[in-house]
XYZ file of C-alpha atoms in Angstrom:
225
model
C -39.210 137.220 229.974
C -41.431 137.945 227.002
C -38.478 139.424 225.219
C -36.544 136.206 225.757
C -39.325 134.119 224.271
C -39.538 136.345 221.211
C -35.781 136.062 220.724
C -35.943 132.256 221.037
C -38.715 131.971 218.470
C -36.867 134.242 216.081
C -33.749 132.144 216.457
C -35.726 128.940 215.907
C -37.398 130.378 212.796
C -34.054 131.410 211.416
C -32.746 127.852 211.837
C -35.846 126.276 210.255
C -35.841 128.545 207.176
C -32.611 127.135 205.650
C -33.873 123.601 206.302
C -37.147 124.358 204.523
C -35.279 125.891 201.615
C -33.054 122.821 201.396
C -36.066 120.521 201.459
C -37.824 122.619 198.796
C -34.732 122.609 196.593
C -34.401 118.852 197.005
C -38.064 118.434 196.050
C -37.577 120.507 192.941
C -34.536 118.452 191.972
C -36.434 115.242 192.526
C -39.292 116.624 190.416
C -36.996 117.596 187.573
C -35.243 114.244 187.705
C -38.570 112.426 187.627
C -39.839 114.451 184.670
C -36.592 113.861 182.761
C -36.804 110.105 183.254
C -40.448 110.084 182.244
C -39.731 112.003 179.017
C -36.943 109.582 178.142
C -39.273 106.636 178.666
C -41.940 108.203 176.489
C -39.424 108.990 173.763
C -38.138 105.429 173.854
C -41.652 103.989 173.582
C -42.527 106.300 170.694
C -39.325 105.369 168.862
C -40.061 101.674 169.363
C -43.590 102.154 167.998
C -42.241 103.961 164.937
C -39.698 101.182 164.340
C -42.512 98.629 164.391
C -44.607 100.764 162.053
C -41.683 101.093 159.659
C -41.526 97.305 159.394
C -45.253 97.176 158.692
C -45.003 99.942 156.082
C -42.243 98.080 154.233
C -44.235 94.845 154.433
C -47.252 96.733 153.083
C -45.244 98.091 150.144
C -43.811 94.632 149.436
C -47.328 93.158 149.417
C -48.531 95.870 147.038
C -45.530 95.257 144.752
C -46.335 91.543 144.772
C -49.909 92.375 143.716
C -48.551 94.519 140.888
C -46.467 91.585 139.688
C -49.400 89.186 140.012
C -51.527 91.485 137.861
C -48.829 91.577 135.178
C -48.499 87.784 135.253
C -52.257 87.222 134.984
C -52.574 89.581 132.018
C -49.630 87.908 130.303
C -51.078 84.427 130.840
C -54.478 85.450 129.473
C -52.825 87.064 126.459
C -50.714 83.956 125.811
C -53.790 81.735 125.892
C -55.585 83.957 123.408
C -52.620 83.837 121.027
C -51.661 80.200 121.548
C -51.486 77.614 118.768
C -54.175 75.578 120.511
C -56.644 78.421 120.007
C -55.984 78.245 116.272
C -56.772 74.559 116.062
C -60.268 74.502 117.517
C -63.582 75.302 115.927
C -64.534 78.917 115.370
C -67.456 78.638 117.773
C -65.244 77.247 120.554
C -62.588 79.871 119.893
C -65.158 82.665 120.116
C -66.517 81.317 123.392
C -63.034 80.966 124.888
C -62.081 84.467 123.775
C -65.170 85.859 125.448
C -64.134 84.164 128.690
C -60.551 85.396 128.326
C -61.713 88.960 127.656
C -63.960 88.819 130.695
C -61.072 87.674 132.879
C -58.800 90.339 131.446
C -61.420 93.005 132.089
C -61.841 91.911 135.701
C -58.084 91.882 136.178
C -57.790 95.417 134.804
C -60.355 96.667 137.334
C -57.776 96.113 140.065
C -55.625 99.218 140.408
C -52.391 98.787 142.350
C -49.727 101.465 142.316
C -46.548 101.664 144.372
C -44.835 105.001 143.821
C -41.055 105.025 143.885
C -39.297 107.984 145.483
C -36.571 109.200 143.125
C -34.135 112.058 142.983
C -33.462 113.930 139.735
C -30.567 111.684 138.731
C -32.557 108.496 139.334
C -35.459 109.872 137.314
C -33.163 110.672 134.412
C -31.569 107.203 134.580
C -34.982 105.543 134.519
C -36.061 107.508 131.454
C -32.781 106.642 129.701
C -33.097 102.909 130.495
C -36.726 102.854 129.362
C -35.810 104.570 126.104
C -33.070 102.017 125.397
C -35.503 99.130 125.867
C -38.240 100.806 123.812
C -35.854 101.333 120.898
C -35.174 97.587 120.720
C -38.844 96.681 121.094
C -39.780 99.016 118.237
C -37.489 96.987 115.931
C -38.684 93.523 116.953
C -40.515 92.909 113.697
C -37.545 94.040 111.614
C -35.123 91.452 113.014
C -36.458 89.161 115.714
C -33.194 87.332 116.342
C -31.115 90.507 116.626
C -33.676 92.062 118.961
C -33.596 88.968 121.143
C -29.802 89.058 121.404
C -29.831 92.735 122.315
C -32.513 92.208 124.961
C -30.472 89.350 126.415
C -27.447 91.655 126.677
C -29.597 94.190 128.528
C -30.926 91.495 130.832
C -27.391 90.286 131.512
C -26.590 93.786 132.756
C -29.415 93.544 135.330
C -28.663 90.177 136.903
C -26.046 89.144 139.421
C -25.824 85.676 137.845
C -23.156 84.849 135.315
C -24.684 85.909 131.972
C -24.873 83.446 129.104
C -23.776 86.071 126.617
C -22.354 89.574 126.318
C -23.402 92.404 128.649
C -24.403 95.865 127.532
C -21.998 97.901 129.673
C -23.656 101.210 128.812
C -27.062 99.933 129.864
C -25.570 98.510 133.061
C -24.168 101.912 134.059
C -27.575 103.484 133.383
C -29.452 100.892 135.445
C -27.058 101.305 138.376
C -28.125 104.949 138.499
C -31.791 103.967 138.930
C -33.605 103.507 142.226
C -33.545 99.938 143.583
C -37.268 99.416 142.970
C -36.895 100.659 139.396
C -33.996 98.263 138.838
C -36.268 95.378 139.821
C -39.038 96.587 137.501
C -36.621 96.959 134.584
C -35.393 93.414 135.140
C -38.973 92.084 135.283
C -39.859 93.869 132.054
C -36.892 92.355 130.256
C -37.802 88.906 131.604
C -41.342 89.320 130.276
C -40.117 90.468 126.857
C -37.700 87.560 126.545
C -40.358 85.096 127.669
C -42.790 86.431 125.073
C -40.110 86.205 122.400
C -39.433 82.614 123.396
C -43.128 81.784 123.094
C -43.265 83.541 119.715
C -40.318 81.528 118.438
C -41.981 78.313 119.570
C -45.160 79.300 117.783
C -43.237 80.128 114.604
C -41.310 76.852 114.809
C -44.514 74.889 115.324
C -46.182 76.678 112.434
C -43.215 75.965 110.147
C -43.259 72.326 111.221
C -46.942 72.065 110.395
C -46.395 73.675 106.988
C -43.582 71.246 106.286
C -45.792 68.312 107.262
C -48.540 69.530 104.971
C -46.090 69.876 102.068
C -44.711 66.399 102.642
C -48.219 65.000 102.766
C -49.107 66.716 99.499
C -45.941 65.424 97.823
C -46.665 61.886 98.986
C -50.145 62.022 97.519
C -48.774 63.295 94.205
C -46.297 60.414 94.098
């Protein structure tokens, strides 16, 4: 009798063991499946966060670049005021006072340091140096021949713009600029715009000065008559 009970329990245990193993295996599978899904969700959330941060980083760089441009514009405007014809036709005391104010504003503007570094490979670095050298060579000869320098700068500018240029394009300079980083291309274009704008202002000043000299001569001749 006792032997029969022992045999029955052994048989029952043998039947339950495979079921327990199956349940344990199923639990392990469910656990692995759950962990896999959870890791995918985490990875997706992290990727989404990085995508959002990338947008903010680019917006941050754009804002810094805009501040760089604003600084350049402010310095140019202050400089133009100091060298304007109006400054030459006021009393010395007023001119001194205005120059003090302009110098103060320029000094405060220069205290703001904004720098956006551009990531370049070796070829882009070489192209930037070449483009800068070509512009500097023209600038160094501005006083020798203002009109020729202006025409050459306009041909360089025409190589940087997508608009239909008003004059010839410097093809060599265009090929050099294409090899530059996108941010450097924008800076080169802005520099040429600034140079041409300053030349335009200089020509207006020269024209106004010549007109005033002519008026003075005519006035003197009329008095002599």
